[in-house]
Tab-separated table of C-alpha atoms in Angstrom:
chain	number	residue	atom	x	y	z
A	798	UNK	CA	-21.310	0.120	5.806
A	799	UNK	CA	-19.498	3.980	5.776
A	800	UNK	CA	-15.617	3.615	5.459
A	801	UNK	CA	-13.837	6.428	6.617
A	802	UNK	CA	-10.737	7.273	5.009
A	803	UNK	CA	-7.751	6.752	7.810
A	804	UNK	CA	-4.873	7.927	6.383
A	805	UNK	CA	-3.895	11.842	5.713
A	806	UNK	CA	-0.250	13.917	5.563
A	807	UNK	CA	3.043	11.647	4.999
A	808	UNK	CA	3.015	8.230	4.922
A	809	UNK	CA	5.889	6.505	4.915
A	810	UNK	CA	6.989	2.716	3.322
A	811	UNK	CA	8.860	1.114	5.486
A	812	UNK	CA	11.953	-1.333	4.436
A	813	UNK	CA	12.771	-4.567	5.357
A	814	UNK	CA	16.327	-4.557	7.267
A	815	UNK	CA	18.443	-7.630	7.477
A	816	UNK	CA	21.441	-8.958	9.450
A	817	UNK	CA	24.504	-10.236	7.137
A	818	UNK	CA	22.819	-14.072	7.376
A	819	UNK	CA	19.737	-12.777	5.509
A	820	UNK	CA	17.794	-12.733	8.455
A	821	UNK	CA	15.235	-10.160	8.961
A	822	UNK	CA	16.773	-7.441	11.623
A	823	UNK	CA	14.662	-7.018	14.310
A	824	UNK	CA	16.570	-4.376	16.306
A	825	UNK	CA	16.881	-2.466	13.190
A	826	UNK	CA	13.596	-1.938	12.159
A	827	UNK	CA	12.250	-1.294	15.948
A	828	UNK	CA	14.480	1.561	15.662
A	829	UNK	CA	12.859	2.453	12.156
A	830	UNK	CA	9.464	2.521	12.871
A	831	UNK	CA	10.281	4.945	16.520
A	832	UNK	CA	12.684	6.841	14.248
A	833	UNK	CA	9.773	7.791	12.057
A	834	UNK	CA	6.934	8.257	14.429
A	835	UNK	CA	9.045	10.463	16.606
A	836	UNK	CA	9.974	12.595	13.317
A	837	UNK	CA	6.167	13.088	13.076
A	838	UNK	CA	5.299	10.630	9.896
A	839	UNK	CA	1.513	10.426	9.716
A	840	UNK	CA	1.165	6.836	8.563
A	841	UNK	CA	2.998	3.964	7.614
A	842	UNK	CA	3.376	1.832	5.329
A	843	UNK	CA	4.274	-1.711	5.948
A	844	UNK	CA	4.906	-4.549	3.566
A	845	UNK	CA	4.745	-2.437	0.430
A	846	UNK	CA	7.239	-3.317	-2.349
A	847	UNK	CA	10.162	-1.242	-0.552
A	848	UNK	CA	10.374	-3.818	2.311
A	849	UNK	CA	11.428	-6.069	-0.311
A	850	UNK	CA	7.835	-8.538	0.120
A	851	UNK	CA	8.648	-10.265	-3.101
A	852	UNK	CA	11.660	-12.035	-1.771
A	853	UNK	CA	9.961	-12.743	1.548
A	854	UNK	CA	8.396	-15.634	2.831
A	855	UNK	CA	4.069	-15.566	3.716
A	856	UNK	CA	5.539	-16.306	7.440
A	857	UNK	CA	8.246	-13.499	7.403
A	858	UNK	CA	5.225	-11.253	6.038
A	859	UNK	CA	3.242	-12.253	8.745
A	860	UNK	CA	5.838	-11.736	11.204
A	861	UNK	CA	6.827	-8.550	10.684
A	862	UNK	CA	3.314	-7.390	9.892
A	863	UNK	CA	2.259	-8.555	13.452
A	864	UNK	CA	5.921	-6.680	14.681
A	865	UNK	CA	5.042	-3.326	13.555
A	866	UNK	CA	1.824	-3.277	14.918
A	867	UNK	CA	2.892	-4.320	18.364
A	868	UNK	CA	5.724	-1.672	17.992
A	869	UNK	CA	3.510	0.824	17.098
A	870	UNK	CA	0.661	0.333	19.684
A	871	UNK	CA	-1.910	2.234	17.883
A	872	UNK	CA	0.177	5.181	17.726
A	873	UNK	CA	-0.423	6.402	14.105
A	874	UNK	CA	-2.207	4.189	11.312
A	875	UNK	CA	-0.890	1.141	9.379
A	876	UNK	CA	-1.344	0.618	5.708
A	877	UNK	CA	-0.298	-3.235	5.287
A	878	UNK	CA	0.208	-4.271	1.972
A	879	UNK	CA	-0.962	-7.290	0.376
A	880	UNK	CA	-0.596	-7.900	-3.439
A	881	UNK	CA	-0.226	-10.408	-5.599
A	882	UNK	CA	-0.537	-11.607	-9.220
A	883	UNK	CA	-2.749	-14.095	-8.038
A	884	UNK	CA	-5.620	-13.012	-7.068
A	885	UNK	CA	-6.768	-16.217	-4.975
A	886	UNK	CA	-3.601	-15.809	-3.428
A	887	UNK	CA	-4.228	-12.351	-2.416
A	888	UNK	CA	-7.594	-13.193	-1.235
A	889	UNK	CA	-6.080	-16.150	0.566
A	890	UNK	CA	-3.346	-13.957	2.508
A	891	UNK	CA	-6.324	-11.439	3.818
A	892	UNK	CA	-7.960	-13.918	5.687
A	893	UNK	CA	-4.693	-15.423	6.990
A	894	UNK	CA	-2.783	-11.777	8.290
A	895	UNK	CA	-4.002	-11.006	11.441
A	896	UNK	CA	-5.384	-7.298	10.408
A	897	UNK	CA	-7.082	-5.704	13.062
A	898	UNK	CA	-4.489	-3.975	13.968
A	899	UNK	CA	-4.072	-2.475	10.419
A	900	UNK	CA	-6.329	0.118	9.319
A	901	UNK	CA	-6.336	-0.253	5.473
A	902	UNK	CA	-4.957	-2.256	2.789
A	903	UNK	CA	-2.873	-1.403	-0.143
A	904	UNK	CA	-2.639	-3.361	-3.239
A	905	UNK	CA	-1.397	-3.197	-6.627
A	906	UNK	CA	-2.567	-4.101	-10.044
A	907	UNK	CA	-1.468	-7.889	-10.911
A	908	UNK	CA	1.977	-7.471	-11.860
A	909	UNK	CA	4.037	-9.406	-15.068
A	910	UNK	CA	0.649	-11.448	-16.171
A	911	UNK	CA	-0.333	-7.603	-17.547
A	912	UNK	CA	-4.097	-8.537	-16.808
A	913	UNK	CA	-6.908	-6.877	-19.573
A	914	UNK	CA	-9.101	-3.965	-17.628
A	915	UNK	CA	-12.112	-6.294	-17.176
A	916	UNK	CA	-9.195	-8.965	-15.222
A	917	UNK	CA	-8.291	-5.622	-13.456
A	918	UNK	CA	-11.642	-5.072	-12.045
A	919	UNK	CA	-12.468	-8.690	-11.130
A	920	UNK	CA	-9.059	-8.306	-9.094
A	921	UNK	CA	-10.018	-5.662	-7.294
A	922	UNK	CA	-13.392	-6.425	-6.468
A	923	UNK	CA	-12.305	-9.928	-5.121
A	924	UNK	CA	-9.849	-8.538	-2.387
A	925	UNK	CA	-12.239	-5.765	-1.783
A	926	UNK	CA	-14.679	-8.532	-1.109
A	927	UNK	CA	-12.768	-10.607	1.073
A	928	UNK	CA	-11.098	-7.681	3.359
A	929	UNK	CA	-12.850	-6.353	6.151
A	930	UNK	CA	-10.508	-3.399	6.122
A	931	UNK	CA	-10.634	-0.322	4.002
A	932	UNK	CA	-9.026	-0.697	0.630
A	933	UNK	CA	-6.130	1.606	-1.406
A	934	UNK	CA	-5.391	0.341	-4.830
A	935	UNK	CA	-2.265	0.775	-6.538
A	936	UNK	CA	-1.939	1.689	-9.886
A	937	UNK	CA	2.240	1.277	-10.958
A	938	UNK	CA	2.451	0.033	-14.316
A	939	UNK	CA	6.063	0.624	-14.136
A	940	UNK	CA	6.938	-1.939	-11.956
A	941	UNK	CA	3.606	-4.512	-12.885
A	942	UNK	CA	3.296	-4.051	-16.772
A	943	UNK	CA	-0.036	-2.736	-16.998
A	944	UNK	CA	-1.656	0.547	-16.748
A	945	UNK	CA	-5.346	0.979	-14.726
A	946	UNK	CA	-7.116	3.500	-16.884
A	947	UNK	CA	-9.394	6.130	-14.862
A	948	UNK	CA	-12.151	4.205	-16.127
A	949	UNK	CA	-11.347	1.347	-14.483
A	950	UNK	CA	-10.586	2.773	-11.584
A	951	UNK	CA	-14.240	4.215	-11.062
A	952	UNK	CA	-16.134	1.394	-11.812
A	953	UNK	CA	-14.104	-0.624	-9.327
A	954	UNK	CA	-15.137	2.216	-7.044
A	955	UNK	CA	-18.330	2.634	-7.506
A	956	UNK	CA	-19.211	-1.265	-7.692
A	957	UNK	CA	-16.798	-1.863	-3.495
A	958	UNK	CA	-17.566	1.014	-1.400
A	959	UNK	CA	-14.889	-0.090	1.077
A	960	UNK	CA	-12.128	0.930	-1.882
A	961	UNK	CA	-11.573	4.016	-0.734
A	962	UNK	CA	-8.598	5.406	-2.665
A	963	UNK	CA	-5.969	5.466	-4.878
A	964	UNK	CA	-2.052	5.396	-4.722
A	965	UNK	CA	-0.920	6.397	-8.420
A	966	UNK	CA	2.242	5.799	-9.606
A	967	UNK	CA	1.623	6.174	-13.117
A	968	UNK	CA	3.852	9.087	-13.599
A	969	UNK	CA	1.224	10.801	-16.155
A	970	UNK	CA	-0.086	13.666	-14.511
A	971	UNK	CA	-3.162	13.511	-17.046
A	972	UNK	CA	-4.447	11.190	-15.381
A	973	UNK	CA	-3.770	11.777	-12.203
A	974	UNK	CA	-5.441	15.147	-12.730
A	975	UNK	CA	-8.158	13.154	-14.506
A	976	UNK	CA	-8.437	10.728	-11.557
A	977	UNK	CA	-8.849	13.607	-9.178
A	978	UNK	CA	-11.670	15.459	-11.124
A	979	UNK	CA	-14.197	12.223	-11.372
A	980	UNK	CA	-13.070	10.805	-7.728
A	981	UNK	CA	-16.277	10.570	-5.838
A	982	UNK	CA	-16.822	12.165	-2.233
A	983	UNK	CA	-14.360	10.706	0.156
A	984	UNK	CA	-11.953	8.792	-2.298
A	985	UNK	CA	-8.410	9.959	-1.902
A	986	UNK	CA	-5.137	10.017	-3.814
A	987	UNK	CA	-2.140	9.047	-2.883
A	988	UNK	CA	0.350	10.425	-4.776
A	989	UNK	CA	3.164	7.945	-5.402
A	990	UNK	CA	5.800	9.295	-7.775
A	991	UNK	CA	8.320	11.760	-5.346
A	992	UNK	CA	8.808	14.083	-8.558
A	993	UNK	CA	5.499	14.514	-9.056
A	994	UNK	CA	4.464	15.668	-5.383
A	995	UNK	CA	4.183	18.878	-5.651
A	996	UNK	CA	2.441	19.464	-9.247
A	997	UNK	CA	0.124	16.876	-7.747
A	998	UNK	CA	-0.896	18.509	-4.211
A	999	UNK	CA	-1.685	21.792	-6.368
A	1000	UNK	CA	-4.038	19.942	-8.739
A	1001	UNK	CA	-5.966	18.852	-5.640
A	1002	UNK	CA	-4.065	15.407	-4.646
A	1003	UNK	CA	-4.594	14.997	-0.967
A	1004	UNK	CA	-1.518	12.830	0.305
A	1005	UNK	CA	1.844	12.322	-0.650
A	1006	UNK	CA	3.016	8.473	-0.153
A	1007	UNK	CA	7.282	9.184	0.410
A	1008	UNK	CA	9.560	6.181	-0.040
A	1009	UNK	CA	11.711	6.098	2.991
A	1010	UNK	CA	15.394	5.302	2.304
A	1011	UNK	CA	17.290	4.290	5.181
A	1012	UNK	CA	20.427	1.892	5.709
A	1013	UNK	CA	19.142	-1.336	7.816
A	1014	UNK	CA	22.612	-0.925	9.512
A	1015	UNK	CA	22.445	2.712	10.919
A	1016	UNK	CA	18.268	2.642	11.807
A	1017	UNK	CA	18.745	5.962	13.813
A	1018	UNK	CA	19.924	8.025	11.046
């Protein structure tokens, strides 16, 4: 099977707003997700680590997976993420979220267990099995403890044609410019470090993946 690559330009991750019970803020993030499609985003983003999914529940996730989608009525893609440090977990919530309305997944490298390479790969290669959607990786060793190495990366690629790029959030432009040069035809990267946009898009990066900060409590700002 041929997986296209549906994502190009901005994309945006989306947050999470919440009333003052802790309750997730409907209203509010209607409002986001017009706010940005009517300022021309290209993509978004939902369910990345900016909506806050770590303190969420697999329902909440579900719910306001299913929310955006019906909000945006196939107006401009989704990228829903879906990541965990379990990987049977992460297998488990792909064939529970109701993704056709989603067209590609995002997912980062295990985070805190600080997997070897060869765990890295057998990560991968599991959700890449069990999604019937397009996969991004996501390489932020900031945040998850580990670094994917280039190598890595590749033979993930080359052994799940449906993982189709890369968001990297490494911050070392090395390899990002090393990432670039050995990507095969149609593999993309997402560049996920805002200070490193621009240096990126000249070495041949071909989308930028911006971090949308916006008060829940003023959603048309």
């Amino acid at each position: 099977m041929n997986y296209s690559y549906p994502f190009s330009g901005l994309g945006v991750a989306l947050i999470t707003p919440f009333d003052k019970e802790g309750r997730i803020d409907w209203t509010a993030l209607s409002a986001i997700v017009e706010n940005l499609i009517s300022s021309k985003v290209d993509f978004l983003c939902v369910l990345g680590t900016t909506a806050e999914t770590p303190t969420l529940s697999k329902e909440e996730r579900m719910q306001i997976l299913q929310f955006v989608i019906r909000q945006n009525a196939g107006r401009i893609p989704i990228m829903a993420g879906c990541s965990c440090n379990c990987t049977a977990t992460a297998v488990e919530d792909i064939k529970d979220f109701q993704i056709d309305g989603v067209d590609g997944i995002l997912s980062c490298v295990p985070y805190y267990n600080k997997p070897s390479q060869e765990g890295i790969y057998r990560h991968f290669s599991a959700i890449a099995k069990a999604s019937s959607k397009p996969v991004i990786m996501y390489n932020i060793p900031g945040r998850t403890g580990v670094n994917m190495t280039v190598d890595t990366c590749m033979r993930i690629v080359k052994d799940n044609p449906n993982v189709i790029g890369i968001k990297e959030a490494s911050g070392n432009m090395e390899q990002i410019r090393e990432t670039i040069a050995r990507a095969p035809q149609g593999f993309k990267v997402i560049i996920g470090d805002d200070s490193l946009a621009m240096q990126a898009i000249s070495d041949g990066a071909d989308e930028v993946d911006m971090v949308l900060n916006i008060s829940a409590t003023e959603p048309s700002v």
